[in-house]
Amino acid sequence: MKVEMDLANNPAQTPTNGGSENISASTLSSLLASKDRDYLLPSTAEADQVKISDLEGKVIGIYFSANWYPPCRNFNRVLIGVYEQLKSNGSNFEIVFVSSDEDLDAFNSYRQSMPWLSIPFSDLETKKALNRKYEVESFPCLVILQPEGTKDDATFYDGVELVYRYGLDAFPFTKEKLEELQREEKRKHDSQTVTNLLTNPERDYLLNQTMTRKVPVDSLIGKTVGLYLSAQWCSPCVEFTPKLISIYQKIKQSLKEKGSEDFEIIFVTNDRDRSSFESYFGTMPWLALPFGDPTVRSLAKYFDVQWIPCLIIIGPDGKTVTKQGRNLLNLYQENAYPFTDAKVESLEKEMEEAAKSLPRSEYHSGHRHELTLVSEDSGGGPFICCDCEEQGSGWAYQCLECGYEVHPRCIRAVTPQSSMEDR
């Protein structure tokens, strides 16, 4: 099952698995030390152990992570960049790595990439105590500890989301700082237009599909625009792109029949080199930002995009309609256009009506157990379809024995005996 897009919630309103608290030297020692250890392991580039007491007065990030989990490795690269910039600026910030790696070799391998401190891998009791104290339920997790005397309350924040969302600007992770960032973010969103989203002082155009013609960004004013963040190296992206092309062409054809050209998609590349970008973009029928353009990175940060593929919908007024474009297309195909709340509400009502005529249970080819039709009100909810591997919500056929779920449209009904034989 693959879900590669997970847009962060507003961390000040929806705390998840991180915290912000004031901490004294004695408390710091009780958190990080053991009865026979008063030090932390330095980065592999340093030789000397670091006394835990040396962390007094610093903002500390307790970093729960594991080498075996790809989202941890992805975040690790981002966190290293922020940490090194803060250290070069002389900021009083330190990170302590709490490993959930499977063995010492994995721990040592992962730690080699880290420029910060670590709890020794062998100290299981301290690691378990930290996980319990901060109720760590998912990785990566970054808990922010404020030095004693900081004028901040104990509001909880998720450090991972803050680093992804604000980067270096999140420091020192106080409530006052985060409220300032959110005010600035709101101001930007309130004044958002398609022009200020997609242009910069050096460029006011996009590339057409052949990359031989420059299309003015202003030509998109008044249109519904999809920003498609994707990359050739990303398998879920490569799987989703043909579906998006098919739906895009159906929407364009439908609009053309009505005498309208009010929909466009812009490819925002996350490819690692120009040749990959050109090869991937060559399969697409829409426009693109140039490879290496600084707007690519600023859009990902502005919209807090943590996973790809991601399809962000901008309305004719230049304001954001939804960051869930991919999910809406998976649910409703071309019928999702123009992606507005009113349209989605109408489609949900249609789905509710259609569900009344669906069988209450089915046997599905490739799964041995009976599947039961469920809704969000009867045990369902957001899920990943085990057949097409795309996200779903609302109605689903669910196996009450093992949790297997599929979209109603993905059901290939068979007799119970046939289902057993297919297995």
PDB file of C-alpha atoms in Angstrom, residues 55-349:
ATOM      1  CA  LEU A  55      23.406  21.273  27.096  1.00  0.00           C
ATOM      2  CA  GLU A  56      22.097  23.560  29.837  1.00  0.00           C
ATOM      3  CA  GLY A  57      20.606  26.767  28.437  1.00  0.00           C
ATOM      4  CA  LYS A  58      20.121  25.370  24.930  1.00  0.00           C
ATOM      5  CA  VAL A  59      17.016  24.649  22.895  1.00  0.00           C
ATOM      6  CA  ILE A  60      17.089  20.874  22.478  1.00  0.00           C
ATOM      7  CA  GLY A  61      15.436  18.642  19.928  1.00  0.00           C
ATOM      8  CA  ILE A  62      14.925  15.040  21.015  1.00  0.00           C
ATOM      9  CA  TYR A  63      14.943  13.211  17.690  1.00  0.00           C
ATOM     10  CA  PHE A  64      13.248   9.800  17.482  1.00  0.00           C
ATOM     11  CA  SER A  65      14.163   8.117  14.205  1.00  0.00           C
ATOM     12  CA  ALA A  66      15.190   4.863  12.537  1.00  0.00           C
ATOM     13  CA  ASN A  67      17.403   4.011   9.585  1.00  0.00           C
ATOM     14  CA  TRP A  68      15.016   1.345   8.259  1.00  0.00           C
ATOM     15  CA  TYR A  69      12.095   3.762   7.706  1.00  0.00           C
ATOM     16  CA  PRO A  70      12.240   5.862   4.484  1.00  0.00           C
ATOM     17  CA  PRO A  71      10.321   8.881   5.898  1.00  0.00           C
ATOM     18  CA  CYS A  72      12.974   9.107   8.626  1.00  0.00           C
ATOM     19  CA  ARG A  73      15.792   9.106   6.093  1.00  0.00           C
ATOM     20  CA  ASN A  74      13.971  11.747   4.030  1.00  0.00           C
ATOM     21  CA  PHE A  75      13.437  14.017   7.033  1.00  0.00           C
ATOM     22  CA  ASN A  76      16.979  13.414   8.243  1.00  0.00           C
ATOM     23  CA  ARG A  77      18.377  15.169   5.160  1.00  0.00           C
ATOM     24  CA  VAL A  78      16.117  18.184   5.773  1.00  0.00           C
ATOM     25  CA  LEU A  79      16.957  18.323   9.478  1.00  0.00           C
ATOM     26  CA  ILE A  80      20.706  18.167   8.810  1.00  0.00           C
ATOM     27  CA  GLY A  81      20.445  21.237   6.578  1.00  0.00           C
ATOM     28  CA  VAL A  82      18.507  23.221   9.193  1.00  0.00           C
ATOM     29  CA  TYR A  83      20.799  22.097  12.044  1.00  0.00           C
ATOM     30  CA  GLU A  84      24.014  23.005  10.229  1.00  0.00           C
ATOM     31  CA  GLN A  85      22.684  26.443   9.314  1.00  0.00           C
ATOM     32  CA  LEU A  86      21.622  27.104  12.904  1.00  0.00           C
ATOM     33  CA  LYS A  87      24.994  25.988  14.255  1.00  0.00           C
ATOM     34  CA  SER A  88      26.858  28.159  11.730  1.00  0.00           C
ATOM     35  CA  ASN A  89      24.740  31.114  12.895  1.00  0.00           C
ATOM     36  CA  GLY A  90      25.776  30.487  16.475  1.00  0.00           C
ATOM     37  CA  SER A  91      22.286  29.492  17.622  1.00  0.00           C
ATOM     38  CA  ASN A  92      21.972  27.722  20.980  1.00  0.00           C
ATOM     39  CA  PHE A  93      20.408  24.606  19.468  1.00  0.00           C
ATOM     40  CA  GLU A  94      21.278  20.944  19.885  1.00  0.00           C
ATOM     41  CA  ILE A  95      19.741  17.656  18.795  1.00  0.00           C
ATOM     42  CA  VAL A  96      19.878  14.328  20.600  1.00  0.00           C
ATOM     43  CA  PHE A  97      19.185  11.230  18.512  1.00  0.00           C
ATOM     44  CA  VAL A  98      17.114   8.444  20.098  1.00  0.00           C
ATOM     45  CA  SER A  99      17.490   5.395  17.894  1.00  0.00           C
ATOM     46  CA  SER A 100      14.869   2.812  17.012  1.00  0.00           C
ATOM     47  CA  ASP A 101      17.245   0.958  14.723  1.00  0.00           C
ATOM     48  CA  GLU A 102      17.215  -2.822  14.708  1.00  0.00           C
ATOM     49  CA  ASP A 103      20.866  -3.421  15.565  1.00  0.00           C
ATOM     50  CA  LEU A 104      24.137  -1.672  16.358  1.00  0.00           C
ATOM     51  CA  ASP A 105      25.405  -1.771  12.771  1.00  0.00           C
ATOM     52  CA  ALA A 106      22.262   0.003  11.530  1.00  0.00           C
ATOM     53  CA  PHE A 107      22.585   2.563  14.329  1.00  0.00           C
ATOM     54  CA  ASN A 108      26.227   3.267  13.511  1.00  0.00           C
ATOM     55  CA  SER A 109      25.503   3.499   9.797  1.00  0.00           C
ATOM     56  CA  TYR A 110      22.653   5.961  10.329  1.00  0.00           C
ATOM     57  CA  ARG A 111      24.566   7.979  12.916  1.00  0.00           C
ATOM     58  CA  GLN A 112      27.422   8.552  10.469  1.00  0.00           C
ATOM     59  CA  SER A 113      25.204  10.992   8.563  1.00  0.00           C
ATOM     60  CA  MET A 114      24.253  12.937  11.700  1.00  0.00           C
ATOM     61  CA  PRO A 115      26.175  16.015  12.898  1.00  0.00           C
ATOM     62  CA  TRP A 116      24.501  15.973  16.345  1.00  0.00           C
ATOM     63  CA  LEU A 117      24.557  13.956  19.582  1.00  0.00           C
ATOM     64  CA  SER A 118      23.123  10.510  20.336  1.00  0.00           C
ATOM     65  CA  ILE A 119      21.945   8.332  23.202  1.00  0.00           C
ATOM     66  CA  PRO A 120      24.142   5.183  23.112  1.00  0.00           C
ATOM     67  CA  PHE A 121      22.426   2.345  21.270  1.00  0.00           C
ATOM     68  CA  SER A 122      22.976   0.006  24.223  1.00  0.00           C
ATOM     69  CA  ASP A 123      21.041   2.242  26.654  1.00  0.00           C
ATOM     70  CA  LEU A 124      17.641   0.636  26.109  1.00  0.00           C
ATOM     71  CA  GLU A 125      16.161   1.909  29.395  1.00  0.00           C
ATOM     72  CA  THR A 126      16.747   5.590  28.602  1.00  0.00           C
ATOM     73  CA  LYS A 127      15.407   5.165  25.070  1.00  0.00           C
ATOM     74  CA  LYS A 128      12.294   3.391  26.327  1.00  0.00           C
ATOM     75  CA  ALA A 129      11.741   6.024  29.023  1.00  0.00           C
ATOM     76  CA  LEU A 130      11.942   8.855  26.469  1.00  0.00           C
ATOM     77  CA  ASN A 131       9.517   7.098  24.140  1.00  0.00           C
ATOM     78  CA  ARG A 132       7.072   6.610  27.024  1.00  0.00           C
ATOM     79  CA  LYS A 133       7.409  10.151  28.356  1.00  0.00           C
ATOM     80  CA  TYR A 134       6.702  11.785  25.002  1.00  0.00           C
ATOM     81  CA  GLU A 135       4.198   9.135  23.883  1.00  0.00           C
ATOM     82  CA  VAL A 136       5.990   8.596  20.591  1.00  0.00           C
ATOM     83  CA  GLU A 137       3.635   6.759  18.259  1.00  0.00           C
ATOM     84  CA  SER A 138       5.206   7.431  14.872  1.00  0.00           C
ATOM     85  CA  PHE A 139       8.558   8.220  13.282  1.00  0.00           C
ATOM     86  CA  PRO A 140      10.210  10.579  12.658  1.00  0.00           C
ATOM     87  CA  CYS A 141       9.382  12.586  15.771  1.00  0.00           C
ATOM     88  CA  LEU A 142      11.140  15.725  17.022  1.00  0.00           C
ATOM     89  CA  VAL A 143      10.308  16.951  20.536  1.00  0.00           C
ATOM     90  CA  ILE A 144      11.455  20.483  21.349  1.00  0.00           C
ATOM     91  CA  LEU A 145      12.675  21.259  24.874  1.00  0.00           C
ATOM     92  CA  GLN A 146      13.021  24.925  25.873  1.00  0.00           C
ATOM     93  CA  PRO A 147      15.720  26.013  28.360  1.00  0.00           C
ATOM     94  CA  GLU A 148      14.615  26.960  31.848  1.00  0.00           C
ATOM     95  CA  GLY A 149      13.414  30.537  32.128  1.00  0.00           C
ATOM     96  CA  THR A 150      11.991  30.770  28.603  1.00  0.00           C
ATOM     97  CA  LYS A 151       8.702  32.684  28.593  1.00  0.00           C
ATOM     98  CA  ASP A 152       6.680  30.005  26.852  1.00  0.00           C
ATOM     99  CA  ASP A 153       3.880  27.711  27.921  1.00  0.00           C
ATOM    100  CA  ALA A 154       3.638  23.939  27.586  1.00  0.00           C
ATOM    101  CA  THR A 155       1.695  23.961  24.296  1.00  0.00           C
ATOM    102  CA  PHE A 156       2.702  20.898  22.323  1.00  0.00           C
ATOM    103  CA  TYR A 157       4.108  21.162  18.830  1.00  0.00           C
ATOM    104  CA  ASP A 158       5.343  18.654  16.302  1.00  0.00           C
ATOM    105  CA  GLY A 159       8.935  19.561  15.499  1.00  0.00           C
ATOM    106  CA  VAL A 160       8.945  17.481  12.315  1.00  0.00           C
ATOM    107  CA  GLU A 161       6.049  19.419  10.830  1.00  0.00           C
ATOM    108  CA  LEU A 162       7.578  22.719  11.934  1.00  0.00           C
ATOM    109  CA  VAL A 163      10.910  21.964  10.286  1.00  0.00           C
ATOM    110  CA  TYR A 164       9.207  20.828   7.088  1.00  0.00           C
ATOM    111  CA  ARG A 165       6.913  23.827   7.110  1.00  0.00           C
ATOM    112  CA  TYR A 166       9.172  26.659   8.196  1.00  0.00           C
ATOM    113  CA  GLY A 167      12.705  25.299   8.029  1.00  0.00           C
ATOM    114  CA  LEU A 168      15.316  27.523   9.643  1.00  0.00           C
ATOM    115  CA  ASP A 169      12.696  30.183  10.415  1.00  0.00           C
ATOM    116  CA  ALA A 170      10.997  27.944  13.009  1.00  0.00           C
ATOM    117  CA  PHE A 171      13.832  28.459  15.520  1.00  0.00           C
ATOM    118  CA  PRO A 172      13.656  28.873  18.492  1.00  0.00           C
ATOM    119  CA  PHE A 173      10.337  26.966  18.288  1.00  0.00           C
ATOM    120  CA  THR A 174       8.563  29.122  20.871  1.00  0.00           C
ATOM    121  CA  LYS A 175       4.850  29.793  20.772  1.00  0.00           C
ATOM    122  CA  GLU A 176       5.537  33.482  20.085  1.00  0.00           C
ATOM    123  CA  LYS A 177       7.750  32.648  17.103  1.00  0.00           C
ATOM    124  CA  LEU A 178       5.275  30.181  15.634  1.00  0.00           C
ATOM    125  CA  GLU A 179       2.381  32.623  15.965  1.00  0.00           C
ATOM    126  CA  GLU A 180       4.499  35.206  14.127  1.00  0.00           C
ATOM    127  CA  LEU A 181       5.184  32.734  11.315  1.00  0.00           C
ATOM    128  CA  GLN A 182       1.517  31.818  11.067  1.00  0.00           C
ATOM    129  CA  ARG A 183       0.503  35.477  10.813  1.00  0.00           C
ATOM    130  CA  GLU A 184       2.985  35.971   7.985  1.00  0.00           C
ATOM    131  CA  GLU A 185       1.786  32.777   6.311  1.00  0.00           C
ATOM    132  CA  LYS A 186      -1.825  33.944   6.493  1.00  0.00           C
ATOM    133  CA  ARG A 187      -0.877  37.318   5.035  1.00  0.00           C
ATOM    134  CA  LYS A 188       0.789  35.607   2.076  1.00  0.00           C
ATOM    135  CA  HIS A 189      -2.165  33.319   1.466  1.00  0.00           C
ATOM    136  CA  ASP A 190      -4.627  36.199   1.709  1.00  0.00           C
ATOM    137  CA  SER A 191      -2.722  38.110  -0.986  1.00  0.00           C
ATOM    138  CA  GLN A 192      -2.041  35.034  -3.125  1.00  0.00           C
ATOM    139  CA  THR A 193      -2.399  35.250  -6.924  1.00  0.00           C
ATOM    140  CA  VAL A 194      -1.352  32.861  -9.662  1.00  0.00           C
ATOM    141  CA  THR A 195       1.182  35.467 -10.784  1.00  0.00           C
ATOM    142  CA  ASN A 196       2.969  35.856  -7.456  1.00  0.00           C
ATOM    143  CA  LEU A 197       2.891  32.082  -6.942  1.00  0.00           C
ATOM    144  CA  LEU A 198       4.518  31.142 -10.239  1.00  0.00           C
ATOM    145  CA  THR A 199       6.802  34.042 -11.176  1.00  0.00           C
ATOM    146  CA  ASN A 200      10.015  35.478  -9.762  1.00  0.00           C
ATOM    147  CA  PRO A 201      12.082  38.567 -10.635  1.00  0.00           C
ATOM    148  CA  GLU A 202      13.978  36.652 -13.344  1.00  0.00           C
ATOM    149  CA  ARG A 203      11.064  34.727 -14.915  1.00  0.00           C
ATOM    150  CA  ASP A 204       7.446  35.473 -15.852  1.00  0.00           C
ATOM    151  CA  TYR A 205       6.805  32.453 -18.082  1.00  0.00           C
ATOM    152  CA  LEU A 206       6.281  28.667 -18.075  1.00  0.00           C
ATOM    153  CA  LEU A 207       7.534  26.032 -20.497  1.00  0.00           C
ATOM    154  CA  ASN A 208       5.160  24.363 -22.938  1.00  0.00           C
ATOM    155  CA  GLN A 209       5.246  20.609 -23.475  1.00  0.00           C
ATOM    156  CA  THR A 210       7.905  20.815 -26.213  1.00  0.00           C
ATOM    157  CA  MET A 211      10.047  23.169 -24.055  1.00  0.00           C
ATOM    158  CA  THR A 212      10.462  25.367 -27.138  1.00  0.00           C
ATOM    159  CA  ARG A 213       7.881  28.056 -26.297  1.00  0.00           C
ATOM    160  CA  LYS A 214       7.542  30.300 -23.270  1.00  0.00           C
ATOM    161  CA  VAL A 215       3.961  30.672 -22.049  1.00  0.00           C
ATOM    162  CA  PRO A 216       3.253  33.837 -19.997  1.00  0.00           C
ATOM    163  CA  VAL A 217       2.115  33.065 -16.450  1.00  0.00           C
ATOM    164  CA  ASP A 218      -0.463  35.839 -16.787  1.00  0.00           C
ATOM    165  CA  SER A 219      -2.241  33.718 -19.422  1.00  0.00           C
ATOM    166  CA  LEU A 220      -3.425  31.528 -16.527  1.00  0.00           C
ATOM    167  CA  ILE A 221      -5.272  34.353 -14.762  1.00  0.00           C
ATOM    168  CA  GLY A 222      -8.944  33.426 -14.412  1.00  0.00           C
ATOM    169  CA  LYS A 223      -8.326  29.687 -14.890  1.00  0.00           C
ATOM    170  CA  THR A 224      -8.415  26.738 -12.514  1.00  0.00           C
ATOM    171  CA  VAL A 225      -4.783  25.597 -12.215  1.00  0.00           C
ATOM    172  CA  GLY A 226      -3.338  22.375 -10.834  1.00  0.00           C
ATOM    173  CA  LEU A 227       0.211  22.443  -9.439  1.00  0.00           C
ATOM    174  CA  TYR A 228       1.552  18.917  -9.910  1.00  0.00           C
ATOM    175  CA  LEU A 229       4.552  18.169  -7.684  1.00  0.00           C
ATOM    176  CA  SER A 230       6.104  14.965  -8.946  1.00  0.00           C
ATOM    177  CA  ALA A 231       9.360  13.253  -9.950  1.00  0.00           C
ATOM    178  CA  GLN A 232      10.488  10.451 -12.225  1.00  0.00           C
ATOM    179  CA  TRP A 233      12.418   8.709  -9.442  1.00  0.00           C
ATOM    180  CA  CYS A 234       9.208   8.397  -7.354  1.00  0.00           C
ATOM    181  CA  SER A 235       7.347   5.165  -8.192  1.00  0.00           C
ATOM    182  CA  PRO A 236       3.920   6.361  -6.938  1.00  0.00           C
ATOM    183  CA  CYS A 237       4.378   9.480  -9.093  1.00  0.00           C
ATOM    184  CA  VAL A 238       5.134   7.419 -12.187  1.00  0.00           C
ATOM    185  CA  GLU A 239       2.052   5.300 -11.464  1.00  0.00           C
ATOM    186  CA  PHE A 240      -0.227   8.306 -10.914  1.00  0.00           C
ATOM    187  CA  THR A 241       0.919  10.425 -13.866  1.00  0.00           C
ATOM    188  CA  PRO A 242      -0.814   8.351 -16.605  1.00  0.00           C
ATOM    189  CA  LYS A 243      -4.070   8.514 -14.616  1.00  0.00           C
ATOM    190  CA  LEU A 244      -3.685  12.275 -14.297  1.00  0.00           C
ATOM    191  CA  ILE A 245      -2.991  12.633 -18.025  1.00  0.00           C
ATOM    192  CA  SER A 246      -6.144  10.687 -18.891  1.00  0.00           C
ATOM    193  CA  ILE A 247      -8.312  12.737 -16.518  1.00  0.00           C
ATOM    194  CA  TYR A 248      -6.711  16.016 -17.656  1.00  0.00           C
ATOM    195  CA  GLN A 249      -7.522  15.236 -21.276  1.00  0.00           C
ATOM    196  CA  LYS A 250     -11.126  14.360 -20.412  1.00  0.00           C
ATOM    197  CA  ILE A 251     -11.562  17.626 -18.484  1.00  0.00           C
ATOM    198  CA  LYS A 252      -9.991  19.631 -21.311  1.00  0.00           C
ATOM    199  CA  GLN A 253     -12.218  17.933 -23.895  1.00  0.00           C
ATOM    200  CA  SER A 254     -15.335  18.543 -21.843  1.00  0.00           C
ATOM    201  CA  LEU A 255     -14.450  22.224 -21.418  1.00  0.00           C
ATOM    202  CA  LYS A 256     -13.604  22.574 -25.109  1.00  0.00           C
ATOM    203  CA  GLU A 257     -17.053  21.301 -26.020  1.00  0.00           C
ATOM    204  CA  LYS A 258     -18.444  24.093 -23.861  1.00  0.00           C
ATOM    205  CA  GLY A 259     -16.204  26.672 -25.515  1.00  0.00           C
ATOM    206  CA  SER A 260     -13.912  27.025 -22.498  1.00  0.00           C
ATOM    207  CA  GLU A 261     -10.167  26.654 -21.894  1.00  0.00           C
ATOM    208  CA  ASP A 262     -10.309  27.276 -18.178  1.00  0.00           C
ATOM    209  CA  PHE A 263      -8.136  24.446 -16.818  1.00  0.00           C
ATOM    210  CA  GLU A 264      -4.386  23.893 -16.853  1.00  0.00           C
ATOM    211  CA  ILE A 265      -1.780  21.875 -14.970  1.00  0.00           C
ATOM    212  CA  ILE A 266       1.757  22.999 -14.138  1.00  0.00           C
ATOM    213  CA  PHE A 267       4.449  20.383 -13.533  1.00  0.00           C
ATOM    214  CA  VAL A 268       6.562  21.349 -10.505  1.00  0.00           C
ATOM    215  CA  THR A 269       9.513  18.991 -10.766  1.00  0.00           C
ATOM    216  CA  ASN A 270      11.266  17.233  -7.931  1.00  0.00           C
ATOM    217  CA  ASP A 271      13.614  15.460 -10.335  1.00  0.00           C
ATOM    218  CA  ARG A 272      17.279  15.296  -9.391  1.00  0.00           C
ATOM    219  CA  ASP A 273      18.791  16.197 -12.753  1.00  0.00           C
ATOM    220  CA  ARG A 274      17.824  17.966 -15.966  1.00  0.00           C
ATOM    221  CA  SER A 275      17.771  14.837 -18.129  1.00  0.00           C
ATOM    222  CA  SER A 276      15.274  13.143 -15.779  1.00  0.00           C
ATOM    223  CA  PHE A 277      13.121  16.270 -15.806  1.00  0.00           C
ATOM    224  CA  GLU A 278      13.137  16.492 -19.598  1.00  0.00           C
ATOM    225  CA  SER A 279      12.418  12.778 -20.005  1.00  0.00           C
ATOM    226  CA  TYR A 280       9.533  12.828 -17.506  1.00  0.00           C
ATOM    227  CA  PHE A 281       8.046  16.115 -18.684  1.00  0.00           C
ATOM    228  CA  GLY A 282       8.180  14.769 -22.225  1.00  0.00           C
ATOM    229  CA  THR A 283       5.369  12.357 -21.302  1.00  0.00           C
ATOM    230  CA  MET A 284       3.083  15.173 -20.080  1.00  0.00           C
ATOM    231  CA  PRO A 285       0.644  17.308 -22.115  1.00  0.00           C
ATOM    232  CA  TRP A 286       0.704  20.397 -19.859  1.00  0.00           C
ATOM    233  CA  LEU A 287       3.065  23.225 -18.805  1.00  0.00           C
ATOM    234  CA  ALA A 288       6.033  23.222 -16.431  1.00  0.00           C
ATOM    235  CA  LEU A 289       8.247  25.382 -14.299  1.00  0.00           C
ATOM    236  CA  PRO A 290      11.852  25.266 -15.579  1.00  0.00           C
ATOM    237  CA  PHE A 291      14.181  22.736 -13.984  1.00  0.00           C
ATOM    238  CA  GLY A 292      16.188  24.242 -11.127  1.00  0.00           C
ATOM    239  CA  ASP A 293      13.922  27.289 -10.780  1.00  0.00           C
ATOM    240  CA  PRO A 294      13.859  28.588  -7.172  1.00  0.00           C
ATOM    241  CA  THR A 295      10.057  28.760  -7.309  1.00  0.00           C
ATOM    242  CA  VAL A 296       9.971  24.947  -7.180  1.00  0.00           C
ATOM    243  CA  ARG A 297      11.378  24.878  -3.672  1.00  0.00           C
ATOM    244  CA  SER A 298       9.399  27.903  -2.494  1.00  0.00           C
ATOM    245  CA  LEU A 299       6.106  26.308  -3.615  1.00  0.00           C
ATOM    246  CA  ALA A 300       6.837  23.102  -1.710  1.00  0.00           C
ATOM    247  CA  LYS A 301       7.580  25.109   1.423  1.00  0.00           C
ATOM    248  CA  TYR A 302       4.671  27.523   0.933  1.00  0.00           C
ATOM    249  CA  PHE A 303       2.131  24.709   0.600  1.00  0.00           C
ATOM    250  CA  ASP A 304       3.868  22.548   3.220  1.00  0.00           C
ATOM    251  CA  VAL A 305       4.259  19.626   0.822  1.00  0.00           C
ATOM    252  CA  GLN A 306       5.939  16.692   2.538  1.00  0.00           C
ATOM    253  CA  TRP A 307       5.173  13.878   0.097  1.00  0.00           C
ATOM    254  CA  ILE A 308       4.751  13.475  -3.633  1.00  0.00           C
ATOM    255  CA  PRO A 309       2.848  13.079  -5.872  1.00  0.00           C
ATOM    256  CA  CYS A 310       0.807  16.072  -4.819  1.00  0.00           C
ATOM    257  CA  LEU A 311      -1.786  18.025  -6.808  1.00  0.00           C
ATOM    258  CA  ILE A 312      -2.672  21.486  -5.456  1.00  0.00           C
ATOM    259  CA  ILE A 313      -5.655  23.244  -7.041  1.00  0.00           C
ATOM    260  CA  ILE A 314      -5.677  27.020  -7.486  1.00  0.00           C
ATOM    261  CA  GLY A 315      -9.026  28.636  -8.321  1.00  0.00           C
ATOM    262  CA  PRO A 316      -9.782  31.288 -10.979  1.00  0.00           C
ATOM    263  CA  ASP A 317      -9.357  33.970  -8.292  1.00  0.00           C
ATOM    264  CA  GLY A 318      -5.781  32.822  -7.600  1.00  0.00           C
ATOM    265  CA  LYS A 319      -6.624  31.403  -4.168  1.00  0.00           C
ATOM    266  CA  THR A 320      -6.036  27.823  -3.046  1.00  0.00           C
ATOM    267  CA  VAL A 321      -9.073  25.588  -3.556  1.00  0.00           C
ATOM    268  CA  THR A 322      -7.578  22.370  -2.139  1.00  0.00           C
ATOM    269  CA  LYS A 323      -4.292  20.602  -1.553  1.00  0.00           C
ATOM    270  CA  GLN A 324      -6.090  17.261  -1.916  1.00  0.00           C
ATOM    271  CA  GLY A 325      -6.408  17.263  -5.711  1.00  0.00           C
ATOM    272  CA  ARG A 326      -4.876  13.828  -6.111  1.00  0.00           C
ATOM    273  CA  ASN A 327      -7.265  12.258  -3.616  1.00  0.00           C
ATOM    274  CA  LEU A 328     -10.282  13.922  -5.230  1.00  0.00           C
ATOM    275  CA  LEU A 329      -9.283  12.623  -8.672  1.00  0.00           C
ATOM    276  CA  ASN A 330      -8.836   9.121  -7.273  1.00  0.00           C
ATOM    277  CA  LEU A 331     -12.311   9.291  -5.767  1.00  0.00           C
ATOM    278  CA  TYR A 332     -14.255  11.086  -8.476  1.00  0.00           C
ATOM    279  CA  GLN A 333     -12.078  11.027 -11.616  1.00  0.00           C
ATOM    280  CA  GLU A 334     -12.793  13.919 -14.027  1.00  0.00           C
ATOM    281  CA  ASN A 335     -16.059  14.628 -12.194  1.00  0.00           C
ATOM    282  CA  ALA A 336     -14.000  16.269  -9.426  1.00  0.00           C
ATOM    283  CA  TYR A 337     -13.478  19.391 -11.565  1.00  0.00           C
ATOM    284  CA  PRO A 338     -13.493  22.258 -10.499  1.00  0.00           C
ATOM    285  CA  PHE A 339     -12.616  20.771  -7.081  1.00  0.00           C
ATOM    286  CA  THR A 340     -14.600  23.302  -5.042  1.00  0.00           C
ATOM    287  CA  ASP A 341     -16.249  22.522  -1.705  1.00  0.00           C
ATOM    288  CA  ALA A 342     -19.659  22.809  -3.365  1.00  0.00           C
ATOM    289  CA  LYS A 343     -18.651  20.318  -6.062  1.00  0.00           C
ATOM    290  CA  VAL A 344     -17.220  17.857  -3.561  1.00  0.00           C
ATOM    291  CA  GLU A 345     -20.351  18.116  -1.400  1.00  0.00           C
ATOM    292  CA  SER A 346     -22.488  17.368  -4.452  1.00  0.00           C
ATOM    293  CA  LEU A 347     -20.336  14.349  -5.352  1.00  0.00           C
ATOM    294  CA  GLU A 348     -20.485  13.029  -1.801  1.00  0.00           C
ATOM    295  CA  LYS A 349     -24.280  13.181  -1.914  1.00  0.00           C
TER     296      LYS A 349
END
